[in-house]
Amino acid sequence: MRVIALMNQKGGVGKTTTTVNLGACLAELGKKVCLIDLDPQAHLTINYGLEPSPELLSLYDMLVDDRSFLETLHRIDKHVALIPSSIDLAAAEVELVSILGREMLLKKKLEAAQHDFDFILLDCPPSLGLLTINALATAGEVIIPMQPHFLALQGVGKLLETVSLVSRRMNPKLKVSGIVLTMFDATTKLSNEVVNDLNGFIEGAKGKNLPWSEARVFKTKIRRNIKLAESPSFGQTILAYEPQSNGAVDYRALAKEVVEAAPIAVQSTVSVKLSSVDPAKLAAAKVGAKASPVKPSTQAVA
Ligand SMILES: Nc1ncnc2c1ncn2[C@@H]1O[C@H](COP(=O)(O)OP(=O)(O)OP(=O)(O)O)[C@@H](O)[C@H]1O
Ligand SMILES: [Mg+2]
């Protein structure tokens, strides 16, 4: 099982879009995927057609109210399950301030669960706070979605410093497996310059004992595609919304690359237990949690 944190403290770079659609494309390849929404904005949750509400058991209930992994897990279809977020999660950092080991709460919950996922994808919020630290303490890998902007590398130093800190103090197996460029426009000189800069940066880390010394810039670049911006408002992934779009083509290619690029050293610290998640048991385990699909809206997001 690979546990991957999609992380970048910069907002709006495509973390959630990548989690949603990489997840859907991994599922299309027959992989069993669990998505965890660590962002109080709950965009991942909404994008998968769930409506955050007090009745929907969420990550907040898991971390703050000690609910189990299975209680908060919602099955989307045969291959995909999701742990939703809720706006309450914004208060979790404060509410957990006196809890010993609060950085390891998610990891402990996952360890105690019986699950047989091939991939767990963690959609991080745009900050380096407690929720992101929980994701890094749990993950075996980090994928950094990044827009090819001027100063794209600015902020990456802080991000890698955090990864390094968690890797030294809590999770020595943590590795950055790659950077994925999002909203990419191959025709601009700037995009290609950013790719060169990133390649140079990664090349410089090769052979050093750093969490990113085996990282790559994924060959697949996610092109800017309006369908990717529209699909969340219909509570759909790009595969359901527009399966022939460039967005679908790119995320399918990225999923293949991620599967093929399984790093040798990347093994999540979460133990794998092979009993499968039985949807019936799952439903029974959920107390009063009803997942109602978001009503399709005609409003485009961007
Ligand atoms: N390849 C793309 N083409 C066009 N629009 C995109 C693409 N990727 C993402 N978007 C849009 O850009 C916006 C930001 O994307 P997204 O929400 O995935 O970023 P994020 O990093 O998760 O943001 P946050 O930091 O707020 O969590 C969204 O409106 C999304 O629909
Ligand atoms: Mg997001």
XYZ file of C-alpha atoms in Angstrom, residues 59-293:
235
model
C -12.046 13.465 9.728
C -12.909 15.896 12.524
C -14.862 13.137 14.280
C -11.911 10.804 13.832
C -9.254 13.174 15.138
C -11.160 15.080 17.813
C -13.935 12.685 18.887
C -11.902 9.503 18.586
C -14.123 7.871 15.957
C -12.528 4.963 14.119
C -11.171 4.916 10.572
C -14.021 2.659 9.440
C -16.719 4.771 11.066
C -15.629 7.824 9.114
C -14.961 6.023 5.824
C -17.587 6.529 3.105
C -17.651 4.209 0.147
C -18.047 6.055 -3.165
C -17.965 3.031 -5.466
C -16.325 -0.373 -5.813
C -12.817 1.069 -5.950
C -12.976 4.395 -4.150
C -13.653 5.279 -0.513
C -13.351 8.678 1.100
C -12.930 10.212 4.534
C -14.658 13.581 4.264
C -13.742 16.876 5.840
C -15.945 19.475 7.440
C -15.610 23.118 8.406
C -15.182 21.975 12.070
C -11.756 20.735 11.096
C -10.596 24.373 11.066
C -10.900 24.329 14.868
C -9.134 20.986 15.292
C -5.668 22.527 15.646
C -6.834 24.552 18.655
C -8.947 21.771 20.142
C -6.080 19.308 19.964
C -3.463 21.653 21.390
C -3.275 19.872 24.756
C -3.350 16.342 23.316
C -0.080 14.494 23.608
C 1.018 12.974 20.300
C -1.414 15.101 18.300
C 0.896 14.970 15.269
C 0.446 11.191 15.088
C -3.337 10.924 15.469
C -4.089 10.086 11.823
C -1.250 7.583 11.613
C -2.496 5.745 14.717
C -6.057 5.601 13.346
C -4.881 4.159 10.050
C -2.672 1.607 11.775
C -5.584 0.340 13.813
C -7.824 -0.053 10.758
C -8.336 -3.140 8.700
C -8.056 -2.063 5.120
C -6.740 -3.301 1.844
C -6.241 -0.198 -0.226
C -3.543 0.020 -2.867
C -3.351 3.789 -2.462
C -4.300 6.260 0.233
C -4.185 9.848 -1.041
C -4.090 12.685 1.495
C -5.325 16.081 0.262
C -3.507 18.631 2.455
C -4.707 22.136 3.260
C -2.648 25.123 2.065
C -0.671 25.466 5.302
C 2.072 23.714 7.212
C -0.033 23.335 10.366
C -1.059 20.338 12.433
C -3.226 18.725 9.734
C -0.405 18.776 7.194
C 2.004 17.440 9.841
C -0.452 14.587 10.499
C -0.461 13.835 6.765
C 3.349 13.809 6.619
C 3.618 11.627 9.715
C 1.288 9.099 8.031
C 2.527 9.153 4.431
C 5.319 7.222 2.799
C 5.485 9.668 -0.090
C 4.871 13.296 -0.883
C 3.782 14.534 -4.303
C 4.024 18.295 -4.743
C 1.556 19.828 -7.208
C 2.985 23.084 -8.506
C 2.033 25.742 -11.018
C 4.839 26.781 -13.358
C 4.888 30.360 -12.149
C 7.597 32.913 -11.892
C 9.072 32.251 -8.421
C 7.574 28.736 -8.454
C 10.509 27.528 -6.422
C 9.892 30.170 -3.811
C 8.192 28.476 -0.901
C 9.497 25.055 -1.888
C 12.398 25.583 0.542
C 10.003 25.939 3.468
C 7.965 22.984 2.262
C 11.014 20.731 2.004
C 12.265 21.935 5.375
C 8.988 20.724 6.892
C 9.237 17.374 5.083
C 12.799 17.067 6.339
C 11.820 17.851 9.913
C 9.011 15.290 9.940
C 11.266 12.748 8.298
C 13.952 13.223 10.980
C 11.660 13.416 13.996
C 8.652 11.230 13.226
C 8.702 9.355 9.959
C 12.129 8.352 8.599
C 10.545 6.579 5.611
C 9.022 9.763 4.247
C 10.212 10.591 0.716
C 9.275 13.189 -1.846
C 8.475 11.058 -4.869
C 7.782 13.852 -7.297
C 6.627 17.237 -8.437
C 3.667 17.444 -10.790
C 3.209 20.588 -12.837
C -0.392 21.732 -13.019
C -2.257 24.271 -15.166
C 0.622 23.866 -17.596
C 1.006 25.725 -20.855
C 3.820 24.184 -22.891
C 3.824 27.097 -25.327
C 5.180 29.574 -22.796
C 8.897 30.026 -22.299
C 8.297 30.451 -18.585
C 6.759 26.971 -18.143
C 9.783 25.364 -19.749
C 12.172 27.470 -17.683
C 10.457 26.352 -14.492
C 10.766 22.694 -15.560
C 14.493 23.233 -16.199
C 14.939 24.929 -12.812
C 13.150 22.085 -11.042
C 15.140 19.426 -12.869
C 18.345 21.220 -11.909
C 17.256 21.445 -8.295
C 16.401 17.744 -8.121
C 19.587 16.758 -9.941
C 21.543 18.627 -7.264
C 19.984 16.449 -4.543
C 20.780 13.084 -6.198
C 22.954 10.829 -4.084
C 22.514 12.978 -0.981
C 20.750 11.702 2.080
C 17.710 13.921 1.667
C 13.997 12.987 1.553
C 13.855 14.415 -1.991
C 17.001 12.868 -3.413
C 14.943 10.297 -5.369
C 12.288 12.769 -6.493
C 11.380 13.410 -10.130
C 9.490 16.004 -12.076
C 6.716 13.847 -13.517
C 6.882 13.657 -17.324
C 3.123 14.150 -17.424
C 2.235 17.810 -17.166
C -1.381 18.634 -16.332
C -2.501 21.112 -18.955
C -4.842 23.953 -18.146
C -8.271 22.606 -19.000
C -11.577 24.296 -18.212
C -13.304 20.912 -17.796
C -11.142 20.294 -14.724
C -12.417 23.544 -13.235
C -16.051 22.792 -14.108
C -16.342 19.197 -12.895
C -16.282 19.953 -9.106
C -19.500 21.957 -9.288
C -21.237 18.830 -10.622
C -19.779 16.703 -7.815
C -17.950 14.674 -10.452
C -14.438 13.606 -11.302
C -13.092 14.450 -14.740
C -13.627 10.816 -15.806
C -17.353 11.067 -15.083
C -17.742 14.642 -16.323
C -15.702 14.701 -19.537
C -13.798 11.433 -20.051
C -12.272 12.488 -23.394
C -11.022 15.913 -22.268
C -7.352 16.875 -22.034
C -7.789 16.883 -18.267
C -8.849 13.221 -18.310
C -6.026 12.306 -20.706
C -3.432 14.010 -18.499
C -4.601 12.539 -15.196
C -4.789 9.062 -16.771
C -1.168 9.467 -17.894
C -0.140 10.720 -14.456
C -1.819 7.738 -12.776
C 0.151 5.349 -15.000
C 3.362 7.189 -14.202
C 2.647 7.117 -10.464
C 1.938 3.361 -10.585
C 5.091 2.648 -12.593
C 7.222 4.979 -10.516
C 6.817 3.098 -7.238
C 10.018 4.100 -5.445
C 12.027 1.263 -3.918
C 12.269 2.850 -0.523
C 8.670 3.957 -0.422
C 6.708 1.782 1.882
C 4.248 3.441 4.149
C 4.832 3.000 7.822
C 1.173 2.035 8.095
C 0.826 -1.716 8.383
C -1.287 -3.528 5.810
C -3.905 -5.968 6.920
C -5.423 -7.972 4.163
C -9.011 -8.317 5.230
C -11.106 -6.395 2.763
C -13.437 -3.556 3.593
C -16.898 -5.021 3.444
C -19.339 -2.285 2.337
C -22.135 -3.830 4.430
C -19.988 -3.790 7.582
C -18.957 -0.294 6.731
C -22.528 0.926 6.481
C -23.373 -0.750 9.775
C -20.386 0.880 11.454
C -21.512 4.372 10.552
C -23.741 5.913 13.121
C -26.302 8.125 11.481
C -23.935 9.141 8.718
C -25.833 9.711 5.534
C -24.007 10.777 2.433
C -26.280 12.823 0.254
C -24.995 13.741 -3.165
